[in-house]
Amino acid sequence: MKLKQPGIVAGVSNRHVHLSREDVEVLFGKGYTLTPIKDLGQPGQFACQETVIIVGPKGAIEKVRVLGPERKETQVEISLTDAFKLGVKPPVRDSGDLDNTPGIVIVGPKGSVIKDRGVIIAKRHIHMHTSNAEKYGVKDKQIVKVLVEKEGRRLIFDDVLIRVSEKYALEFHVDTDEANAALLKTGDLVYIIEE
Amino acid sequence: MKLKQPGIVAGVSNRHVHLSREDVEVLFGKGYTLTPIKDLGQPGQFACQETVIIVGPKGAIEKVRVLGPERKETQVEISLTDAFKLGVKPPVRDSGDLDNTPGIVIVGPKGSVIKDRGVIIAKRHIHMHTSNAEKYGVKDKQIVKVLVEKEGRRLIFDDVLIRVSEKYALEFHVDTDEANAALLKTGDLVYIIEE
């Protein structure tokens, strides 16, 4: 097995929500502005001080982090573990691809919204800048295999989507189920397998 | 990639506890006998009607299933997702290998026990009968790779332990994090990769 060098830094995504302007105002109040507390790996993206409660037919999860900036449409990204707890059946999807996704109730300090769509399990992916794609010899939307070598739970993720943009920084994104299955933590290095 | 045929049925293990006779009596009452409600894939093993609450420094998880029969030592098997919620740091271990594992509080309807060890994340493994091992050409304690081919989250588990016994039935065991990372469900078929 030949690996493409150098390794790529992993970023583990915990459950989170992206909110539309309209939903920010319902959940947190008219004219409210989200409060950035931490920059994320991708330029311009940030974690907010604000959290919400998400509620499905079988359960609720509290303290779900809001990520900024605001988006055109509200999107809730959860793990399959979370989905079982909530009683919803989201598909594995790329961010923004929300047709035929299940809805959910979102509760904030000032109000609640009943979304009729927007819940997904994020498809694992590698963000990379155009210059990285050239170096690794891969293209936007290509599917690659990624090796994670943690003691006792070594594994190979197939179905890893390459996402290339001038706006992206190099980062391998998985959710908490995927990270835990491999004992992977944010900051660990993973490797694209040469095919 | 060549696969060993036939496929092996997966069994997804949710969090559970195995209890010693002594702990059964503290948690459920003097002279209490566990109540089997469902046979498991391995001969002689069963799920019980009884559940307990497990509690760590950061949280509690309710309705944790007790599995029977009773064992010599109490053992609590959780996922890494659960470990974060509870605030404990168990290692990835084979069942029964409890040296230097963290403890936990177990609460039952009649009493509670404070265990100073016994919490593990189960190492993924394949149970097989001696006759299966011969057929697949593998040995007890060998490490193999296993392919899971579910749409959108295809992956290869390395570090899969082979466990051979006259008492075992053929079954691939993973926890909920591992299953969810691969969209794997109990009853799905997986394949040992020929090396």
Tab-separated table of N, CA, C and O in Angstrom, chain A residues 83-176:
chain	number	residue	atom	x	y	z
A	83	ALA	N	-28.690	10.247	15.473
A	83	ALA	CA	-29.933	10.017	14.726
A	83	ALA	C	-30.803	8.971	15.418
A	83	ALA	O	-32.024	9.124	15.512
A	84	PHE	N	-30.179	7.908	15.941
A	84	PHE	CA	-30.940	6.883	16.661
A	84	PHE	C	-31.575	7.478	17.913
A	84	PHE	O	-32.727	7.198	18.233
A	85	LYS	N	-30.810	8.293	18.625
A	85	LYS	CA	-31.315	8.912	19.858
A	85	LYS	C	-32.503	9.831	19.563
A	85	LYS	O	-33.485	9.854	20.298
A	86	LEU	N	-32.407	10.596	18.474
A	86	LEU	CA	-33.456	11.555	18.123
A	86	LEU	C	-34.653	10.880	17.461
A	86	LEU	O	-35.760	11.430	17.479
A	87	GLY	N	-34.400	9.718	16.845
A	87	GLY	CA	-35.473	9.060	16.103
A	87	GLY	C	-35.686	9.652	14.718
A	87	GLY	O	-36.809	9.690	14.221
A	88	VAL	N	-34.628	10.130	14.095
A	88	VAL	CA	-34.705	10.625	12.713
A	88	VAL	C	-33.804	9.775	11.824
A	88	VAL	O	-32.890	9.101	12.321
A	89	LYS	N	-34.079	9.793	10.507
A	89	LYS	CA	-33.316	8.943	9.592
A	89	LYS	C	-32.680	9.748	8.463
A	89	LYS	O	-33.095	9.658	7.304
A	90	PRO	N	-31.657	10.527	8.807
A	90	PRO	CA	-31.026	11.351	7.779
A	90	PRO	C	-30.131	10.516	6.860
A	90	PRO	O	-29.565	9.511	7.286
A	91	PRO	N	-30.004	10.931	5.587
A	91	PRO	CA	-29.086	10.259	4.681
A	91	PRO	C	-27.658	10.793	4.863
A	91	PRO	O	-27.457	11.833	5.492
A	92	VAL	N	-26.686	10.055	4.327
A	92	VAL	CA	-25.299	10.546	4.258
A	92	VAL	C	-25.220	11.478	3.054
A	92	VAL	O	-25.462	11.056	1.927
A	93	ARG	N	-24.929	12.747	3.277
A	93	ARG	CA	-24.991	13.752	2.214
A	93	ARG	C	-23.832	14.740	2.267
A	93	ARG	O	-23.281	15.001	3.334
A	94	ASP	N	-23.549	15.333	1.109
A	94	ASP	CA	-22.634	16.476	1.074
A	94	ASP	C	-23.362	17.673	1.674
A	94	ASP	O	-24.586	17.787	1.554
A	95	SER	N	-22.592	18.563	2.272
A	95	SER	CA	-23.157	19.778	2.842
A	95	SER	C	-23.935	20.542	1.767
A	95	SER	O	-23.487	20.661	0.636
A	96	GLY	N	-25.132	21.034	2.112
A	96	GLY	CA	-25.925	21.845	1.191
A	96	GLY	C	-26.895	21.057	0.330
A	96	GLY	O	-27.804	21.635	-0.264
A	97	ASP	N	-26.726	19.733	0.289
A	97	ASP	CA	-27.593	18.881	-0.541
A	97	ASP	C	-28.754	18.380	0.329
A	97	ASP	O	-28.690	17.286	0.889
A	98	LEU	N	-29.801	19.188	0.415
A	98	LEU	CA	-30.838	18.951	1.431
A	98	LEU	C	-32.180	18.434	0.899
A	98	LEU	O	-33.131	18.269	1.665
A	99	ASP	N	-32.267	18.154	-0.402
A	99	ASP	CA	-33.520	17.601	-0.938
A	99	ASP	C	-33.807	16.245	-0.288
A	99	ASP	O	-32.898	15.407	-0.143
A	100	ASN	N	-35.054	16.046	0.084
A	100	ASN	CA	-35.466	14.766	0.690
A	100	ASN	C	-34.677	14.378	1.938
A	100	ASN	O	-34.288	13.228	2.118
A	101	THR	N	-34.402	15.353	2.771
A	101	THR	CA	-33.798	15.072	4.083
A	101	THR	C	-34.884	15.291	5.137
A	101	THR	O	-35.823	16.063	4.918
A	102	PRO	N	-34.778	14.614	6.278
A	102	PRO	CA	-35.819	14.763	7.298
A	102	PRO	C	-35.734	16.110	8.023
A	102	PRO	O	-34.689	16.764	8.005
A	103	GLY	N	-36.815	16.475	8.661
A	103	GLY	CA	-36.860	17.700	9.444
A	103	GLY	C	-36.562	17.445	10.909
A	103	GLY	O	-36.250	16.310	11.314
A	104	ILE	N	-36.667	18.509	11.707
A	104	ILE	CA	-36.369	18.417	13.135
A	104	ILE	C	-36.872	19.682	13.826
A	104	ILE	O	-37.109	20.688	13.145
A	105	VAL	N	-37.038	19.617	15.124
A	105	VAL	CA	-37.408	20.815	15.884
A	105	VAL	C	-36.139	21.401	16.505
A	105	VAL	O	-35.331	20.659	17.077
A	106	ILE	N	-35.966	22.698	16.356
A	106	ILE	CA	-34.814	23.380	16.965
A	106	ILE	C	-35.353	24.378	17.981
A	106	ILE	O	-36.231	25.187	17.668
A	107	VAL	N	-34.814	24.283	19.211
A	107	VAL	CA	-35.284	25.154	20.289
A	107	VAL	C	-34.150	26.056	20.762
A	107	VAL	O	-33.049	25.586	21.070
A	108	GLY	N	-34.415	27.352	20.761
A	108	GLY	CA	-33.440	28.336	21.244
A	108	GLY	C	-33.998	29.076	22.440
A	108	GLY	O	-35.127	28.817	22.867
A	109	PRO	N	-33.215	30.002	22.984
A	109	PRO	CA	-33.656	30.717	24.194
A	109	PRO	C	-34.852	31.654	23.959
A	109	PRO	O	-35.602	31.952	24.885
A	110	LYS	N	-35.044	32.101	22.728
A	110	LYS	CA	-36.126	33.068	22.475
A	110	LYS	C	-37.269	32.515	21.625
A	110	LYS	O	-38.271	33.187	21.412
A	111	GLY	N	-37.084	31.307	21.069
A	111	GLY	CA	-38.140	30.742	20.237
A	111	GLY	C	-37.725	29.415	19.647
A	111	GLY	O	-36.587	28.964	19.860
A	112	SER	N	-38.647	28.801	18.924
A	112	SER	CA	-38.392	27.476	18.341
A	112	SER	C	-38.785	27.480	16.871
A	112	SER	O	-39.663	28.249	16.470
A	113	VAL	N	-38.130	26.610	16.094
A	113	VAL	CA	-38.523	26.456	14.691
A	113	VAL	C	-38.766	24.977	14.406
A	113	VAL	O	-38.078	24.104	14.947
A	114	ILE	N	-39.761	24.711	13.571
A	114	ILE	CA	-40.044	23.346	13.134
A	114	ILE	C	-39.582	23.241	11.691
A	114	ILE	O	-40.229	23.768	10.783
A	115	LYS	N	-38.429	22.617	11.472
A	115	LYS	CA	-37.871	22.495	10.117
A	115	LYS	C	-38.473	21.256	9.461
A	115	LYS	O	-38.538	20.201	10.088
A	116	ASP	N	-38.858	21.384	8.202
A	116	ASP	CA	-39.391	20.196	7.520
A	116	ASP	C	-38.319	19.484	6.686
A	116	ASP	O	-38.576	18.458	6.059
A	117	ARG	N	-37.102	20.022	6.693
A	117	ARG	CA	-35.971	19.333	6.073
A	117	ARG	C	-34.666	19.940	6.611
A	117	ARG	O	-34.696	20.947	7.316
A	118	GLY	N	-33.519	19.314	6.294
A	118	GLY	CA	-32.253	19.928	6.673
A	118	GLY	C	-31.346	19.083	7.556
A	118	GLY	O	-30.239	19.502	7.876
A	119	VAL	N	-31.792	17.878	7.943
A	119	VAL	CA	-30.931	17.042	8.796
A	119	VAL	C	-30.135	16.070	7.923
A	119	VAL	O	-30.711	15.323	7.127
A	120	ILE	N	-28.818	16.094	8.067
A	120	ILE	CA	-27.953	15.168	7.310
A	120	ILE	C	-26.877	14.559	8.214
A	120	ILE	O	-26.568	15.081	9.280
A	121	ILE	N	-26.362	13.413	7.744
A	121	ILE	CA	-25.104	12.878	8.252
A	121	ILE	C	-24.075	13.281	7.199
A	121	ILE	O	-24.245	12.959	6.018
A	122	ALA	N	-23.062	14.026	7.595
A	122	ALA	CA	-22.126	14.566	6.602
A	122	ALA	C	-21.307	13.452	5.959
A	122	ALA	O	-20.822	12.544	6.641
A	123	LYS	N	-21.178	13.520	4.641
A	123	LYS	CA	-20.324	12.561	3.944
A	123	LYS	C	-18.875	12.920	4.241
A	123	LYS	O	-18.481	14.067	4.152
A	124	ARG	N	-18.068	11.919	4.595
A	124	ARG	CA	-16.669	12.221	4.916
A	124	ARG	C	-15.991	12.817	3.685
A	124	ARG	O	-16.263	12.397	2.571
A	125	HIS	N	-15.085	13.759	3.935
A	125	HIS	CA	-14.497	14.487	2.807
A	125	HIS	C	-13.169	15.108	3.191
A	125	HIS	O	-12.847	15.234	4.376
A	126	ILE	N	-12.429	15.468	2.155
A	126	ILE	CA	-11.186	16.217	2.361
A	126	ILE	C	-11.340	17.567	1.672
A	126	ILE	O	-11.545	17.632	0.465
A	127	HIS	N	-11.263	18.633	2.457
A	127	HIS	CA	-11.186	19.974	1.883
A	127	HIS	C	-9.760	20.187	1.410
A	127	HIS	O	-8.810	19.849	2.142
A	128	MET	N	-9.597	20.715	0.214
A	128	MET	CA	-8.237	21.111	-0.158
A	128	MET	C	-8.221	22.308	-1.088
A	128	MET	O	-9.154	22.520	-1.862
A	129	HIS	N	-7.169	23.084	-0.963
A	129	HIS	CA	-6.947	24.214	-1.849
A	129	HIS	C	-6.518	23.666	-3.214
A	129	HIS	O	-5.994	22.562	-3.309
A	130	THR	N	-6.771	24.442	-4.265
A	130	THR	CA	-6.408	24.061	-5.624
A	130	THR	C	-4.949	23.603	-5.716
A	130	THR	O	-4.637	22.627	-6.415
A	131	SER	N	-4.092	24.258	-4.986
A	131	SER	CA	-2.658	23.916	-5.032
A	131	SER	C	-2.395	22.539	-4.412
A	131	SER	O	-1.528	21.790	-4.870
A	132	ASN	N	-3.167	22.177	-3.372
A	132	ASN	CA	-3.034	20.843	-2.760
A	132	ASN	C	-3.484	19.772	-3.741
A	132	ASN	O	-2.848	18.722	-3.871
A	133	ALA	N	-4.593	20.028	-4.440
A	133	ALA	CA	-5.148	19.042	-5.369
A	133	ALA	C	-4.121	18.698	-6.443
A	133	ALA	O	-3.949	17.526	-6.805
A	134	GLU	N	-3.441	19.717	-6.919
A	134	GLU	CA	-2.403	19.523	-7.931
A	134	GLU	C	-1.277	18.648	-7.367
A	134	GLU	O	-0.853	17.684	-7.987
A	135	LYS	N	-0.869	18.953	-6.161
A	135	LYS	CA	0.230	18.221	-5.516
A	135	LYS	C	-0.125	16.755	-5.291
A	135	LYS	O	0.687	15.859	-5.529
A	136	TYR	N	-1.352	16.491	-4.831
A	136	TYR	CA	-1.777	15.107	-4.564
A	136	TYR	C	-2.226	14.391	-5.842
A	136	TYR	O	-2.445	13.178	-5.817
A	137	GLY	N	-2.421	15.149	-6.944
A	137	GLY	CA	-2.886	14.528	-8.182
A	137	GLY	C	-4.328	14.045	-8.105
A	137	GLY	O	-4.673	12.981	-8.613
A	138	VAL	N	-5.189	14.835	-7.432
A	138	VAL	CA	-6.614	14.490	-7.344
A	138	VAL	C	-7.456	15.663	-7.823
A	138	VAL	O	-6.957	16.785	-7.957
A	139	LYS	N	-8.749	15.381	-8.072
A	139	LYS	CA	-9.640	16.408	-8.603
A	139	LYS	C	-10.874	16.583	-7.719
A	139	LYS	O	-11.237	15.674	-6.972
A	140	ASP	N	-11.529	17.726	-7.874
A	140	ASP	CA	-12.771	17.996	-7.147
A	140	ASP	C	-13.773	16.870	-7.433
A	140	ASP	O	-13.925	16.435	-8.571
A	141	LYS	N	-14.457	16.397	-6.388
A	141	LYS	CA	-15.496	15.348	-6.459
A	141	LYS	C	-14.958	13.934	-6.649
A	141	LYS	O	-15.730	12.975	-6.709
A	142	GLN	N	-13.635	13.786	-6.741
A	142	GLN	CA	-13.044	12.443	-6.814
A	142	GLN	C	-13.273	11.723	-5.473
A	142	GLN	O	-13.391	12.361	-4.420
A	143	ILE	N	-13.394	10.384	-5.536
A	143	ILE	CA	-13.516	9.585	-4.312
A	143	ILE	C	-12.170	8.885	-4.065
A	143	ILE	O	-11.619	8.260	-4.975
A	144	VAL	N	-11.653	9.004	-2.849
A	144	VAL	CA	-10.366	8.378	-2.516
A	144	VAL	C	-10.510	7.524	-1.252
A	144	VAL	O	-11.515	7.592	-0.547
A	145	LYS	N	-9.458	6.726	-1.022
A	145	LYS	CA	-9.374	5.938	0.216
A	145	LYS	C	-8.376	6.612	1.148
A	145	LYS	O	-7.350	7.110	0.704
A	146	VAL	N	-8.671	6.581	2.437
A	146	VAL	CA	-7.827	7.249	3.426
A	146	VAL	C	-7.457	6.272	4.542
A	146	VAL	O	-8.334	5.610	5.104
A	147	LEU	N	-6.166	6.190	4.836
A	147	LEU	CA	-5.676	5.306	5.896
A	147	LEU	C	-5.554	6.055	7.225
A	147	LEU	O	-4.982	7.148	7.275
A	148	VAL	N	-6.092	5.445	8.284
A	148	VAL	CA	-5.928	5.972	9.637
A	148	VAL	C	-5.230	4.900	10.456
A	148	VAL	O	-5.716	3.771	10.541
A	149	GLU	N	-4.098	5.260	11.045
A	149	GLU	CA	-3.261	4.241	11.696
A	149	GLU	C	-3.150	4.433	13.192
A	149	GLU	O	-2.066	4.698	13.703
A	150	LYS	N	-4.265	4.330	13.909
A	150	LYS	CA	-4.185	4.430	15.356
A	150	LYS	C	-4.152	3.018	15.951
A	150	LYS	O	-4.911	2.140	15.536
A	151	GLU	N	-3.292	2.840	16.933
A	151	GLU	CA	-3.062	1.555	17.589
A	151	GLU	C	-4.358	0.861	18.011
A	151	GLU	O	-5.131	1.398	18.809
A	152	GLY	N	-4.600	-0.329	17.458
A	152	GLY	CA	-5.732	-1.149	17.892
A	152	GLY	C	-7.001	-0.978	17.064
A	152	GLY	O	-7.889	-1.817	17.122
A	153	ARG	N	-7.101	0.138	16.330
A	153	ARG	CA	-8.303	0.360	15.506
A	153	ARG	C	-7.931	0.931	14.133
A	153	ARG	O	-8.611	1.814	13.602
A	154	ARG	N	-6.851	0.418	13.587
A	154	ARG	CA	-6.401	0.838	12.254
A	154	ARG	C	-7.530	0.565	11.263
A	154	ARG	O	-8.155	-0.499	11.298
A	155	LEU	N	-7.788	1.536	10.390
A	155	LEU	CA	-8.778	1.267	9.345
A	155	LEU	C	-8.580	2.112	8.109
A	155	LEU	O	-7.795	3.068	8.100
A	156	ILE	N	-9.270	1.739	7.046
A	156	ILE	CA	-9.216	2.462	5.784
A	156	ILE	C	-10.623	2.959	5.459
A	156	ILE	O	-11.544	2.160	5.280
A	157	PHE	N	-10.783	4.291	5.410
A	157	PHE	CA	-12.049	4.866	4.976
A	157	PHE	C	-12.070	4.925	3.460
A	157	PHE	O	-11.213	5.565	2.849
A	158	ASP	N	-13.042	4.244	2.840
A	158	ASP	CA	-13.285	4.430	1.420
A	158	ASP	C	-14.403	5.482	1.324
A	158	ASP	O	-14.880	5.978	2.350
A	159	ASP	N	-14.815	5.826	0.107
A	159	ASP	CA	-15.898	6.809	-0.067
A	159	ASP	C	-15.565	8.158	0.564
A	159	ASP	O	-16.428	8.803	1.169
A	160	VAL	N	-14.314	8.583	0.443
A	160	VAL	CA	-13.934	9.908	0.932
A	160	VAL	C	-13.955	10.875	-0.256
A	160	VAL	O	-13.238	10.684	-1.232
A	161	LEU	N	-14.789	11.885	-0.144
A	161	LEU	CA	-14.995	12.854	-1.223
A	161	LEU	C	-13.928	13.950	-1.185
A	161	LEU	O	-13.673	14.531	-0.128
A	162	ILE	N	-13.333	14.216	-2.337
A	162	ILE	CA	-12.387	15.339	-2.443
A	162	ILE	C	-13.160	16.608	-2.800
A	162	ILE	O	-13.951	16.609	-3.736
A	163	ARG	N	-12.952	17.659	-2.024
A	163	ARG	CA	-13.602	18.951	-2.317
A	163	ARG	C	-12.528	20.021	-2.473
A	163	ARG	O	-11.827	20.347	-1.520
A	164	VAL	N	-12.429	20.543	-3.697
A	164	VAL	CA	-11.348	21.483	-4.019
A	164	VAL	C	-11.913	22.887	-4.227
A	164	VAL	O	-12.921	23.063	-4.903
A	165	SER	N	-11.280	23.878	-3.623
A	165	SER	CA	-11.669	25.280	-3.835
A	165	SER	C	-10.507	26.180	-3.453
A	165	SER	O	-9.677	25.823	-2.609
A	166	GLU	N	-10.496	27.352	-4.070
A	166	GLU	CA	-9.489	28.374	-3.715
A	166	GLU	C	-9.698	28.825	-2.267
A	166	GLU	O	-8.803	29.378	-1.644
A	167	LYS	N	-10.931	28.559	-1.757
A	167	LYS	CA	-11.278	29.044	-0.409
A	167	LYS	C	-11.006	28.010	0.678
A	167	LYS	O	-11.222	28.276	1.859
A	168	TYR	N	-10.620	26.784	0.300
A	168	TYR	CA	-10.472	25.724	1.301
A	168	TYR	C	-9.037	25.576	1.808
A	168	TYR	O	-8.076	25.835	1.084
A	169	ALA	N	-8.930	25.118	3.043
A	169	ALA	CA	-7.638	24.730	3.615
A	169	ALA	C	-7.636	23.198	3.714
A	169	ALA	O	-8.702	22.574	3.820
A	170	LEU	N	-6.448	22.610	3.688
A	170	LEU	CA	-6.313	21.152	3.668
A	170	LEU	C	-6.772	20.544	5.002
A	170	LEU	O	-6.180	20.818	6.053
A	171	GLU	N	-7.810	19.699	4.950
A	171	GLU	CA	-8.347	19.108	6.185
A	171	GLU	C	-9.260	17.925	5.848
A	171	GLU	O	-10.083	18.007	4.941
A	172	PHE	N	-9.111	16.838	6.623
A	172	PHE	CA	-9.937	15.631	6.465
A	172	PHE	C	-11.058	15.683	7.494
A	172	PHE	O	-10.789	15.699	8.698
A	173	HIS	N	-12.297	15.728	7.019
A	173	HIS	CA	-13.436	15.860	7.934
A	173	HIS	C	-14.219	14.568	8.096
A	173	HIS	O	-14.694	14.001	7.119
A	174	VAL	N	-14.377	14.140	9.340
A	174	VAL	CA	-15.232	12.997	9.671
A	174	VAL	C	-16.104	13.374	10.861
A	174	VAL	O	-15.818	14.354	11.554
A	175	ASP	N	-17.154	12.593	11.097
A	175	ASP	CA	-17.975	12.856	12.275
A	175	ASP	C	-17.467	12.018	13.453
A	175	ASP	O	-16.467	11.292	13.343
A	176	THR	N	-18.150	12.125	14.576
A	176	THR	CA	-17.648	11.482	15.795
A	176	THR	C	-17.722	9.950	15.718
A	176	THR	O	-16.854	9.269	16.265
